[in-house]
mmCIF file with all atom_site columns, C-alpha atoms in Angstrom:
data_model
loop_
_atom_site.group_PDB
_atom_site.id
_atom_site.type_symbol
_atom_site.label_atom_id
_atom_site.label_alt_id
_atom_site.label_comp_id
_atom_site.label_asym_id
_atom_site.label_entity_id
_atom_site.label_seq_id
_atom_site.pdbx_PDB_ins_code
_atom_site.Cartn_x
_atom_site.Cartn_y
_atom_site.Cartn_z
_atom_site.occupancy
_atom_site.B_iso_or_equiv
_atom_site.pdbx_formal_charge
_atom_site.auth_seq_id
_atom_site.auth_comp_id
_atom_site.auth_asym_id
_atom_site.auth_atom_id
_atom_site.pdbx_PDB_model_num
ATOM 1   C CA . MET A 1 1   ? -5.089  7.154   -3.931 1.00 0.00 ? 480 MET A CA 1
ATOM 2   C CA . PRO A 1 2   ? -2.490  8.976   -1.594 1.00 0.00 ? 481 PRO A CA 1
ATOM 3   C CA . PRO A 1 3   ? -2.634  7.927   1.972  1.00 0.00 ? 482 PRO A CA 1
ATOM 4   C CA . TRP A 1 4   ? -3.972  11.337  3.168  1.00 0.00 ? 483 TRP A CA 1
ATOM 5   C CA . GLN A 1 5   ? -6.981  10.994  0.994  1.00 0.00 ? 484 GLN A CA 1
ATOM 6   C CA . ALA A 1 6   ? -7.693  7.426   1.991  1.00 0.00 ? 485 ALA A CA 1
ATOM 7   C CA . ALA A 1 7   ? -10.626 6.871   4.410  1.00 0.00 ? 486 ALA A CA 1
ATOM 8   C CA . PRO A 1 8   ? -9.251  7.183   7.527  1.00 0.00 ? 487 PRO A CA 1
ATOM 9   C CA . GLN A 1 9   ? -9.537  4.201   10.227 1.00 0.00 ? 488 GLN A CA 1
ATOM 10  C CA . PRO A 1 10  ? -11.540 5.390   13.320 1.00 0.00 ? 489 PRO A CA 1
ATOM 11  C CA . ALA A 1 11  ? -9.492  6.132   16.235 1.00 0.00 ? 490 ALA A CA 1
ATOM 12  C CA . GLU A 1 12  ? -12.095 4.828   18.643 1.00 0.00 ? 491 GLU A CA 1
ATOM 13  C CA . PRO A 1 13  ? -14.485 2.379   16.976 1.00 0.00 ? 492 PRO A CA 1
ATOM 14  C CA . GLY A 1 14  ? -17.822 3.609   18.493 1.00 0.00 ? 493 GLY A CA 1
ATOM 15  C CA . SER A 1 15  ? -17.371 4.291   22.017 1.00 0.00 ? 494 SER A CA 1
ATOM 16  C CA . GLU A 1 16  ? -15.982 1.027   22.994 1.00 0.00 ? 495 GLU A CA 1
ATOM 17  C CA . ILE A 1 17  ? -12.503 2.301   23.894 1.00 0.00 ? 496 ILE A CA 1
ATOM 18  C CA . ASN A 1 18  ? -14.211 5.071   26.165 1.00 0.00 ? 497 ASN A CA 1
ATOM 19  C CA . GLN A 1 19  ? -16.598 2.574   27.820 1.00 0.00 ? 498 GLN A CA 1
ATOM 20  C CA . LEU A 1 20  ? -13.633 0.155   28.568 1.00 0.00 ? 499 LEU A CA 1
ATOM 21  C CA . ALA A 1 21  ? -11.543 2.996   29.872 1.00 0.00 ? 500 ALA A CA 1
ATOM 22  C CA . ARG A 1 22  ? -14.510 4.008   32.192 1.00 0.00 ? 501 ARG A CA 1
ATOM 23  C CA . ALA A 1 23  ? -14.652 0.557   33.501 1.00 0.00 ? 502 ALA A CA 1
ATOM 24  C CA . ALA A 1 24  ? -10.694 0.129   33.778 1.00 0.00 ? 503 ALA A CA 1
ATOM 25  C CA . VAL A 1 25  ? -10.599 3.338   36.051 1.00 0.00 ? 504 VAL A CA 1
ATOM 26  C CA . THR A 1 26  ? -12.851 1.791   38.450 1.00 0.00 ? 505 THR A CA 1
ATOM 27  C CA . GLY A 1 27  ? -10.548 -1.237  38.747 1.00 0.00 ? 506 GLY A CA 1
ATOM 28  C CA . ASP A 1 28  ? -12.351 -3.607  36.483 1.00 0.00 ? 507 ASP A CA 1
ATOM 29  C CA . GLU A 1 29  ? -9.220  -5.998  35.458 1.00 0.00 ? 508 GLU A CA 1
ATOM 30  C CA . ASP A 1 30  ? -11.098 -7.660  32.451 1.00 0.00 ? 509 ASP A CA 1
ATOM 31  C CA . ALA A 1 31  ? -11.981 -4.110  31.144 1.00 0.00 ? 510 ALA A CA 1
ATOM 32  C CA . LEU A 1 32  ? -8.392  -3.156  31.578 1.00 0.00 ? 511 LEU A CA 1
ATOM 33  C CA . THR A 1 33  ? -7.283  -6.231  29.447 1.00 0.00 ? 512 THR A CA 1
ATOM 34  C CA . ARG A 1 34  ? -9.794  -5.490  26.722 1.00 0.00 ? 513 ARG A CA 1
ATOM 35  C CA . LEU A 1 35  ? -8.785  -1.870  26.857 1.00 0.00 ? 514 LEU A CA 1
ATOM 36  C CA . LEU A 1 36  ? -5.100  -2.510  26.173 1.00 0.00 ? 515 LEU A CA 1
ATOM 37  C CA . ALA A 1 37  ? -6.156  -4.926  23.568 1.00 0.00 ? 516 ALA A CA 1
ATOM 38  C CA . ALA A 1 38  ? -8.176  -2.399  21.697 1.00 0.00 ? 517 ALA A CA 1
ATOM 39  C CA . VAL A 1 39  ? -5.524  0.479   22.269 1.00 0.00 ? 518 VAL A CA 1
ATOM 40  C CA . ASN A 1 40  ? -2.224  -1.461  21.598 1.00 0.00 ? 519 ASN A CA 1
ATOM 41  C CA . PRO A 1 41  ? -2.707  -1.441  17.582 1.00 0.00 ? 520 PRO A CA 1
ATOM 42  C CA . LEU A 1 42  ? -3.206  2.169   17.721 1.00 0.00 ? 521 LEU A CA 1
ATOM 43  C CA . VAL A 1 43  ? -0.265  2.780   19.756 1.00 0.00 ? 522 VAL A CA 1
ATOM 44  C CA . MET A 1 44  ? 1.829   0.510   17.610 1.00 0.00 ? 523 MET A CA 1
ATOM 45  C CA . ARG A 1 45  ? 0.912   2.409   14.501 1.00 0.00 ? 524 ARG A CA 1
ATOM 46  C CA . TYR A 1 46  ? 1.745   5.648   16.388 1.00 0.00 ? 525 TYR A CA 1
ATOM 47  C CA . CYS A 1 47  ? 5.342   4.359   17.536 1.00 0.00 ? 526 CYS A CA 1
ATOM 48  C CA . ARG A 1 48  ? 6.164   2.721   14.319 1.00 0.00 ? 527 ARG A CA 1
ATOM 49  C CA . ALA A 1 49  ? 5.293   6.168   12.379 1.00 0.00 ? 528 ALA A CA 1
ATOM 50  C CA . ARG A 1 50  ? 7.269   8.178   14.782 1.00 0.00 ? 529 ARG A CA 1
ATOM 51  C CA . LEU A 1 51  ? 10.378  5.800   15.169 1.00 0.00 ? 530 LEU A CA 1
ATOM 52  C CA . GLY A 1 52  ? 10.292  4.816   11.441 1.00 0.00 ? 531 GLY A CA 1
ATOM 53  C CA . GLY A 1 53  ? 12.131  1.486   10.400 1.00 0.00 ? 532 GLY A CA 1
ATOM 54  C CA . TYR A 1 54  ? 14.945  2.021   12.857 1.00 0.00 ? 533 TYR A CA 1
ATOM 55  C CA . ARG A 1 55  ? 15.515  1.347   16.416 1.00 0.00 ? 534 ARG A CA 1
ATOM 56  C CA . ALA A 1 56  ? 15.816  4.245   18.884 1.00 0.00 ? 535 ALA A CA 1
ATOM 57  C CA . GLY A 1 57  ? 19.008  2.762   20.675 1.00 0.00 ? 536 GLY A CA 1
ATOM 58  C CA . LEU A 1 58  ? 17.959  -0.563  22.011 1.00 0.00 ? 537 LEU A CA 1
ATOM 59  C CA . GLN A 1 59  ? 14.293  0.055   21.511 1.00 0.00 ? 538 GLN A CA 1
ATOM 60  C CA . GLY A 1 60  ? 12.236  -0.604  18.608 1.00 0.00 ? 539 GLY A CA 1
ATOM 61  C CA . PRO A 1 61  ? 8.619   0.568   18.034 1.00 0.00 ? 540 PRO A CA 1
ATOM 62  C CA . GLU A 1 62  ? 7.176   -2.600  19.839 1.00 0.00 ? 541 GLU A CA 1
ATOM 63  C CA . ASP A 1 63  ? 9.417   -1.945  22.808 1.00 0.00 ? 542 ASP A CA 1
ATOM 64  C CA . VAL A 1 64  ? 8.245   1.706   23.011 1.00 0.00 ? 543 VAL A CA 1
ATOM 65  C CA . ALA A 1 65  ? 4.570   0.564   22.532 1.00 0.00 ? 544 ALA A CA 1
ATOM 66  C CA . GLN A 1 66  ? 4.699   -1.767  25.362 1.00 0.00 ? 545 GLN A CA 1
ATOM 67  C CA . GLU A 1 67  ? 6.288   1.054   27.621 1.00 0.00 ? 546 GLU A CA 1
ATOM 68  C CA . VAL A 1 68  ? 3.251   3.172   26.468 1.00 0.00 ? 547 VAL A CA 1
ATOM 69  C CA . CYS A 1 69  ? 0.794   0.380   27.663 1.00 0.00 ? 548 CYS A CA 1
ATOM 70  C CA . LEU A 1 70  ? 2.637   0.104   31.056 1.00 0.00 ? 549 LEU A CA 1
ATOM 71  C CA . ALA A 1 71  ? 2.529   3.940   31.508 1.00 0.00 ? 550 ALA A CA 1
ATOM 72  C CA . LEU A 1 72  ? -1.021  3.928   30.493 1.00 0.00 ? 551 LEU A CA 1
ATOM 73  C CA . CYS A 1 73  ? -1.955  1.626   33.249 1.00 0.00 ? 552 CYS A CA 1
ATOM 74  C CA . ALA A 1 74  ? -0.082  3.412   35.900 1.00 0.00 ? 553 ALA A CA 1
ATOM 75  C CA . ALA A 1 75  ? -1.646  6.701   34.743 1.00 0.00 ? 554 ALA A CA 1
ATOM 76  C CA . LEU A 1 76  ? -5.273  5.462   34.166 1.00 0.00 ? 555 LEU A CA 1
ATOM 77  C CA . PRO A 1 77  ? -6.328  6.266   37.654 1.00 0.00 ? 556 PRO A CA 1
ATOM 78  C CA . ARG A 1 78  ? -5.274  10.035  37.215 1.00 0.00 ? 557 ARG A CA 1
ATOM 79  C CA . PHE A 1 79  ? -7.418  10.359  33.978 1.00 0.00 ? 558 PHE A CA 1
ATOM 80  C CA . ARG A 1 80  ? -10.623 12.419  34.358 1.00 0.00 ? 559 ARG A CA 1
ATOM 81  C CA . PHE A 1 81  ? -13.078 12.057  31.605 1.00 0.00 ? 560 PHE A CA 1
ATOM 82  C CA . GLY A 1 82  ? -14.813 15.359  30.164 1.00 0.00 ? 561 GLY A CA 1
ATOM 83  C CA . THR A 1 83  ? -11.244 17.076  30.453 1.00 0.00 ? 562 THR A CA 1
ATOM 84  C CA . THR A 1 84  ? -9.518  15.577  27.560 1.00 0.00 ? 563 THR A CA 1
ATOM 85  C CA . PRO A 1 85  ? -10.462 13.039  24.900 1.00 0.00 ? 564 PRO A CA 1
ATOM 86  C CA . PHE A 1 86  ? -9.292  9.538   26.112 1.00 0.00 ? 565 PHE A CA 1
ATOM 87  C CA . MET A 1 87  ? -7.205  8.883   22.969 1.00 0.00 ? 566 MET A CA 1
ATOM 88  C CA . ALA A 1 88  ? -5.544  12.353  23.206 1.00 0.00 ? 567 ALA A CA 1
ATOM 89  C CA . PHE A 1 89  ? -4.495  11.168  26.789 1.00 0.00 ? 568 PHE A CA 1
ATOM 90  C CA . VAL A 1 90  ? -3.037  7.784   25.183 1.00 0.00 ? 569 VAL A CA 1
ATOM 91  C CA . TYR A 1 91  ? -1.052  9.776   22.293 1.00 0.00 ? 570 TYR A CA 1
ATOM 92  C CA . ALA A 1 92  ? 0.174   12.159  24.753 1.00 0.00 ? 571 ALA A CA 1
ATOM 93  C CA . ILE A 1 93  ? 1.739   9.262   26.848 1.00 0.00 ? 572 ILE A CA 1
ATOM 94  C CA . ALA A 1 94  ? 2.846   7.717   23.517 1.00 0.00 ? 573 ALA A CA 1
ATOM 95  C CA . SER A 1 95  ? 4.544   10.947  22.419 1.00 0.00 ? 574 SER A CA 1
ATOM 96  C CA . ASN A 1 96  ? 6.549   11.160  25.720 1.00 0.00 ? 575 ASN A CA 1
ATOM 97  C CA . LYS A 1 97  ? 7.454   7.549   25.511 1.00 0.00 ? 576 LYS A CA 1
ATOM 98  C CA . VAL A 1 98  ? 8.940   8.035   21.863 1.00 0.00 ? 577 VAL A CA 1
ATOM 99  C CA . SER A 1 99  ? 10.759  11.132  22.997 1.00 0.00 ? 578 SER A CA 1
ATOM 100 C CA . ASP A 1 100 ? 12.250  9.441   25.900 1.00 0.00 ? 579 ASP A CA 1
ATOM 101 C CA . ALA A 1 101 ? 13.415  6.600   23.445 1.00 0.00 ? 580 ALA A CA 1
ATOM 102 C CA . PHE A 1 102 ? 15.118  9.068   21.243 1.00 0.00 ? 581 PHE A CA 1
ATOM 103 C CA . ARG A 1 103 ? 16.734  10.805  24.266 1.00 0.00 ? 582 ARG A CA 1
ATOM 104 C CA . ALA A 1 104 ? 17.953  7.394   25.578 1.00 0.00 ? 583 ALA A CA 1
ATOM 105 C CA . ALA A 1 105 ? 19.307  6.556   22.043 1.00 0.00 ? 584 ALA A CA 1
ATOM 106 C CA . ARG A 1 106 ? 21.391  9.798   21.947 1.00 0.00 ? 585 ARG A CA 1
ATOM 107 C CA . ARG A 1 107 ? 22.968  8.753   25.282 1.00 0.00 ? 586 ARG A CA 1
ATOM 108 C CA . ASP A 1 108 ? 23.670  5.249   24.279 1.00 0.00 ? 587 ASP A CA 1
ATOM 109 C CA . LEU A 1 109 ? 26.960  5.267   22.101 1.00 0.00 ? 588 LEU A CA 1
ATOM 110 C CA . SER A 1 110 ? 27.343  1.352   22.092 1.00 0.00 ? 589 SER A CA 1
ATOM 111 C CA . THR A 1 111 ? 26.774  -0.681  18.813 1.00 0.00 ? 590 THR A CA 1
ATOM 112 C CA . PRO A 1 112 ? 25.071  -3.717  19.979 1.00 0.00 ? 591 PRO A CA 1
ATOM 113 C CA . ALA A 1 113 ? 25.599  -7.074  18.073 1.00 0.00 ? 592 ALA A CA 1
ATOM 114 C CA . ASP A 1 114 ? 23.787  -10.511 18.855 1.00 0.00 ? 593 ASP A CA 1
ATOM 115 C CA . GLU A 1 115 ? 26.988  -12.501 18.163 1.00 0.00 ? 594 GLU A CA 1
ATOM 116 C CA . LEU A 1 116 ? 30.488  -12.370 16.689 1.00 0.00 ? 595 LEU A CA 1
ATOM 117 C CA . PRO A 1 117 ? 30.555  -13.045 12.904 1.00 0.00 ? 596 PRO A CA 1
ATOM 118 C CA . GLU A 1 118 ? 32.093  -16.115 11.771 1.00 0.00 ? 597 GLU A CA 1
ATOM 119 C CA . SER A 1 119 ? 32.369  -15.464 8.207  1.00 0.00 ? 598 SER A CA 1
ATOM 120 C CA . ILE A 1 120 ? 32.632  -12.451 5.561  1.00 0.00 ? 599 ILE A CA 1
ATOM 121 C CA . ASP A 1 121 ? 29.754  -9.966  5.748  1.00 0.00 ? 600 ASP A CA 1
ATOM 122 C CA . ASP A 1 122 ? 28.472  -9.728  2.313  1.00 0.00 ? 601 ASP A CA 1
ATOM 123 C CA . ARG A 1 123 ? 25.945  -7.295  2.996  1.00 0.00 ? 602 ARG A CA 1
ATOM 124 C CA . SER A 1 124 ? 25.788  -3.587  1.563  1.00 0.00 ? 603 SER A CA 1
ATOM 125 C CA . GLY A 1 125 ? 29.016  -1.901  2.518  1.00 0.00 ? 604 GLY A CA 1
ATOM 126 C CA . PRO A 1 126 ? 29.061  1.526   4.434  1.00 0.00 ? 605 PRO A CA 1
ATOM 127 C CA . GLU A 1 127 ? 28.966  3.462   1.236  1.00 0.00 ? 606 GLU A CA 1
ATOM 128 C CA . ALA A 1 128 ? 25.718  2.053   -0.062 1.00 0.00 ? 607 ALA A CA 1
ATOM 129 C CA . LEU A 1 129 ? 24.308  2.259   3.677  1.00 0.00 ? 608 LEU A CA 1
ATOM 130 C CA . ALA A 1 130 ? 25.251  5.848   3.779  1.00 0.00 ? 609 ALA A CA 1
ATOM 131 C CA . LEU A 1 131 ? 23.725  6.636   0.415  1.00 0.00 ? 610 LEU A CA 1
ATOM 132 C CA . ASP A 1 132 ? 20.363  4.738   1.441  1.00 0.00 ? 611 ASP A CA 1
ATOM 133 C CA . GLY A 1 133 ? 20.306  6.659   4.774  1.00 0.00 ? 612 GLY A CA 1
ATOM 134 C CA . ASP A 1 134 ? 20.874  10.139  3.287  1.00 0.00 ? 613 ASP A CA 1
ATOM 135 C CA . GLY A 1 135 ? 17.458  10.484  1.964  1.00 0.00 ? 614 GLY A CA 1
ATOM 136 C CA . VAL A 1 136 ? 16.050  9.332   5.132  1.00 0.00 ? 615 VAL A CA 1
ATOM 137 C CA . ARG A 1 137 ? 18.011  11.689  7.081  1.00 0.00 ? 616 ARG A CA 1
ATOM 138 C CA . HIS A 1 138 ? 17.361  14.643  4.734  1.00 0.00 ? 617 HIS A CA 1
ATOM 139 C CA . ILE A 1 139 ? 13.385  13.970  5.322  1.00 0.00 ? 618 ILE A CA 1
ATOM 140 C CA . SER A 1 140 ? 13.928  13.678  9.197  1.00 0.00 ? 619 SER A CA 1
ATOM 141 C CA . HIS A 1 141 ? 16.001  16.864  9.214  1.00 0.00 ? 620 HIS A CA 1
ATOM 142 C CA . LEU A 1 142 ? 13.253  18.742  7.210  1.00 0.00 ? 621 LEU A CA 1
ATOM 143 C CA . LEU A 1 143 ? 10.515  17.192  9.711  1.00 0.00 ? 622 LEU A CA 1
ATOM 144 C CA . ASP A 1 144 ? 12.768  18.322  12.649 1.00 0.00 ? 623 ASP A CA 1
ATOM 145 C CA . ARG A 1 145 ? 12.714  21.982  11.310 1.00 0.00 ? 624 ARG A CA 1
ATOM 146 C CA . LEU A 1 146 ? 8.804   22.115  11.550 1.00 0.00 ? 625 LEU A CA 1
ATOM 147 C CA . PRO A 1 147 ? 7.291   23.231  14.802 1.00 0.00 ? 626 PRO A CA 1
ATOM 148 C CA . GLU A 1 148 ? 6.354   20.417  17.059 1.00 0.00 ? 627 GLU A CA 1
ATOM 149 C CA . ALA A 1 149 ? 2.485   21.144  16.446 1.00 0.00 ? 628 ALA A CA 1
ATOM 150 C CA . HIS A 1 150 ? 2.946   20.855  12.804 1.00 0.00 ? 629 HIS A CA 1
ATOM 151 C CA . ARG A 1 151 ? 4.981   17.479  13.000 1.00 0.00 ? 630 ARG A CA 1
ATOM 152 C CA . GLU A 1 152 ? 2.512   15.922  15.367 1.00 0.00 ? 631 GLU A CA 1
ATOM 153 C CA . ILE A 1 153 ? -0.432  16.969  13.021 1.00 0.00 ? 632 ILE A CA 1
ATOM 154 C CA . LEU A 1 154 ? 1.343   15.514  9.994  1.00 0.00 ? 633 LEU A CA 1
ATOM 155 C CA . MET A 1 155 ? 2.067   12.429  11.959 1.00 0.00 ? 634 MET A CA 1
ATOM 156 C CA . LEU A 1 156 ? -1.557  11.827  13.002 1.00 0.00 ? 635 LEU A CA 1
ATOM 157 C CA . ARG A 1 157 ? -3.123  12.886  9.565  1.00 0.00 ? 636 ARG A CA 1
ATOM 158 C CA . LEU A 1 158 ? -0.690  11.089  7.117  1.00 0.00 ? 637 LEU A CA 1
ATOM 159 C CA . ALA A 1 159 ? 0.952   8.365   9.087  1.00 0.00 ? 638 ALA A CA 1
ATOM 160 C CA . LEU A 1 160 ? -1.773  7.240   11.248 1.00 0.00 ? 639 LEU A CA 1
ATOM 161 C CA . GLN A 1 161 ? -4.524  8.439   8.771  1.00 0.00 ? 640 GLN A CA 1
ATOM 162 C CA . LEU A 1 162 ? -6.854  10.181  11.310 1.00 0.00 ? 641 LEU A CA 1
ATOM 163 C CA . SER A 1 163 ? -9.268  12.438  9.958  1.00 0.00 ? 642 SER A CA 1
ATOM 164 C CA . ALA A 1 164 ? -9.081  16.155  10.643 1.00 0.00 ? 643 ALA A CA 1
ATOM 165 C CA . GLU A 1 165 ? -11.832 15.744  13.256 1.00 0.00 ? 644 GLU A CA 1
ATOM 166 C CA . GLU A 1 166 ? -10.055 12.959  15.077 1.00 0.00 ? 645 GLU A CA 1
ATOM 167 C CA . THR A 1 167 ? -6.838  14.912  14.883 1.00 0.00 ? 646 THR A CA 1
ATOM 168 C CA . ALA A 1 168 ? -8.460  18.034  16.198 1.00 0.00 ? 647 ALA A CA 1
ATOM 169 C CA . GLN A 1 169 ? -9.684  16.136  19.147 1.00 0.00 ? 648 GLN A CA 1
ATOM 170 C CA . VAL A 1 170 ? -6.221  14.530  19.940 1.00 0.00 ? 649 VAL A CA 1
ATOM 171 C CA . VAL A 1 171 ? -4.267  18.141  19.612 1.00 0.00 ? 650 VAL A CA 1
ATOM 172 C CA . GLY A 1 172 ? -6.995  20.079  21.066 1.00 0.00 ? 651 GLY A CA 1
ATOM 173 C CA . MET A 1 173 ? -7.604  22.283  18.027 1.00 0.00 ? 652 MET A CA 1
ATOM 174 C CA . SER A 1 174 ? -10.602 22.725  15.674 1.00 0.00 ? 653 SER A CA 1
ATOM 175 C CA . PRO A 1 175 ? -10.752 20.653  12.365 1.00 0.00 ? 654 PRO A CA 1
ATOM 176 C CA . GLY A 1 176 ? -10.278 23.808  10.406 1.00 0.00 ? 655 GLY A CA 1
ATOM 177 C CA . ALA A 1 177 ? -7.199  24.629  12.299 1.00 0.00 ? 656 ALA A CA 1
ATOM 178 C CA . VAL A 1 178 ? -5.706  21.348  11.846 1.00 0.00 ? 657 VAL A CA 1
ATOM 179 C CA . ARG A 1 179 ? -6.459  21.556  7.933  1.00 0.00 ? 658 ARG A CA 1
ATOM 180 C CA . VAL A 1 180 ? -4.799  24.870  7.937  1.00 0.00 ? 659 VAL A CA 1
ATOM 181 C CA . ALA A 1 181 ? -1.588  23.591  9.946  1.00 0.00 ? 660 ALA A CA 1
ATOM 182 C CA . GLN A 1 182 ? -1.372  20.612  7.728  1.00 0.00 ? 661 GLN A CA 1
ATOM 183 C CA . HIS A 1 183 ? -1.552  22.704  4.690  1.00 0.00 ? 662 HIS A CA 1
ATOM 184 C CA . ARG A 1 184 ? 1.093   25.149  5.841  1.00 0.00 ? 663 ARG A CA 1
ATOM 185 C CA . ALA A 1 185 ? 3.334   22.488  7.170  1.00 0.00 ? 664 ALA A CA 1
ATOM 186 C CA . LEU A 1 186 ? 3.240   20.609  3.685  1.00 0.00 ? 665 LEU A CA 1
ATOM 187 C CA . THR A 1 187 ? 3.805   23.859  1.842  1.00 0.00 ? 666 THR A CA 1
ATOM 188 C CA . LYS A 1 188 ? 6.820   24.531  3.912  1.00 0.00 ? 667 LYS A CA 1
ATOM 189 C CA . LEU A 1 189 ? 8.313   21.035  3.305  1.00 0.00 ? 668 LEU A CA 1
ATOM 190 C CA . ARG A 1 190 ? 7.729   21.554  -0.434 1.00 0.00 ? 669 ARG A CA 1
ATOM 191 C CA . GLN A 1 191 ? 9.663   24.872  -0.314 1.00 0.00 ? 670 GLN A CA 1
ATOM 192 C CA . TRP A 1 192 ? 12.502  23.326  1.578  1.00 0.00 ? 671 TRP A CA 1
ATOM 193 C CA . ILE A 1 193 ? 12.784  20.376  -0.823 1.00 0.00 ? 672 ILE A CA 1
ATOM 194 C CA . GLY A 1 194 ? 12.643  22.764  -3.799 1.00 0.00 ? 673 GLY A CA 1
ATOM 195 C CA . GLU A 1 195 ? 15.467  24.841  -2.171 1.00 0.00 ? 674 GLU A CA 1
ATOM 196 C CA . ARG A 1 196 ? 17.702  21.680  -2.112 1.00 0.00 ? 675 ARG A CA 1
#
């Protein structure tokens, strides 16, 4: 069964995350600890989906997820219930932190190495790496051509396997509009792939 047809994982198991968030906003440190423990796996999935299998500069998905949790702690007192769903608030912070990681990676032109090699490197050479990376770059380029809203909907629906209703809460659209946007984005991607 394709991932977009699989039963979605609930973004907010019951209302536990919302209850923990309400308590954490009032200064309950135990609730904050439990809230971060509940939100962290969702944030990790989001960061892994957005960053893919590579590091953005010196930051990997785990690093970005940690920054999201730190930013969430700092922003939590400013969150107002009833204006935005709590997980939409979290995913907005995560989206900004992923964008920050990509911007930082573009500025960093260094090539980090843990240590100097002492023997011949028998891993795949530059040609094999270039061929492997070509498909990933092509897909990434096609996704970059989509409007930001369509990319975000595809990420939430396909990579994070959120339902249309859950995605609608995160992006502030109706579930029907989410389904239409997803269909249009996938149709456009198929068209571009066919043109290649």
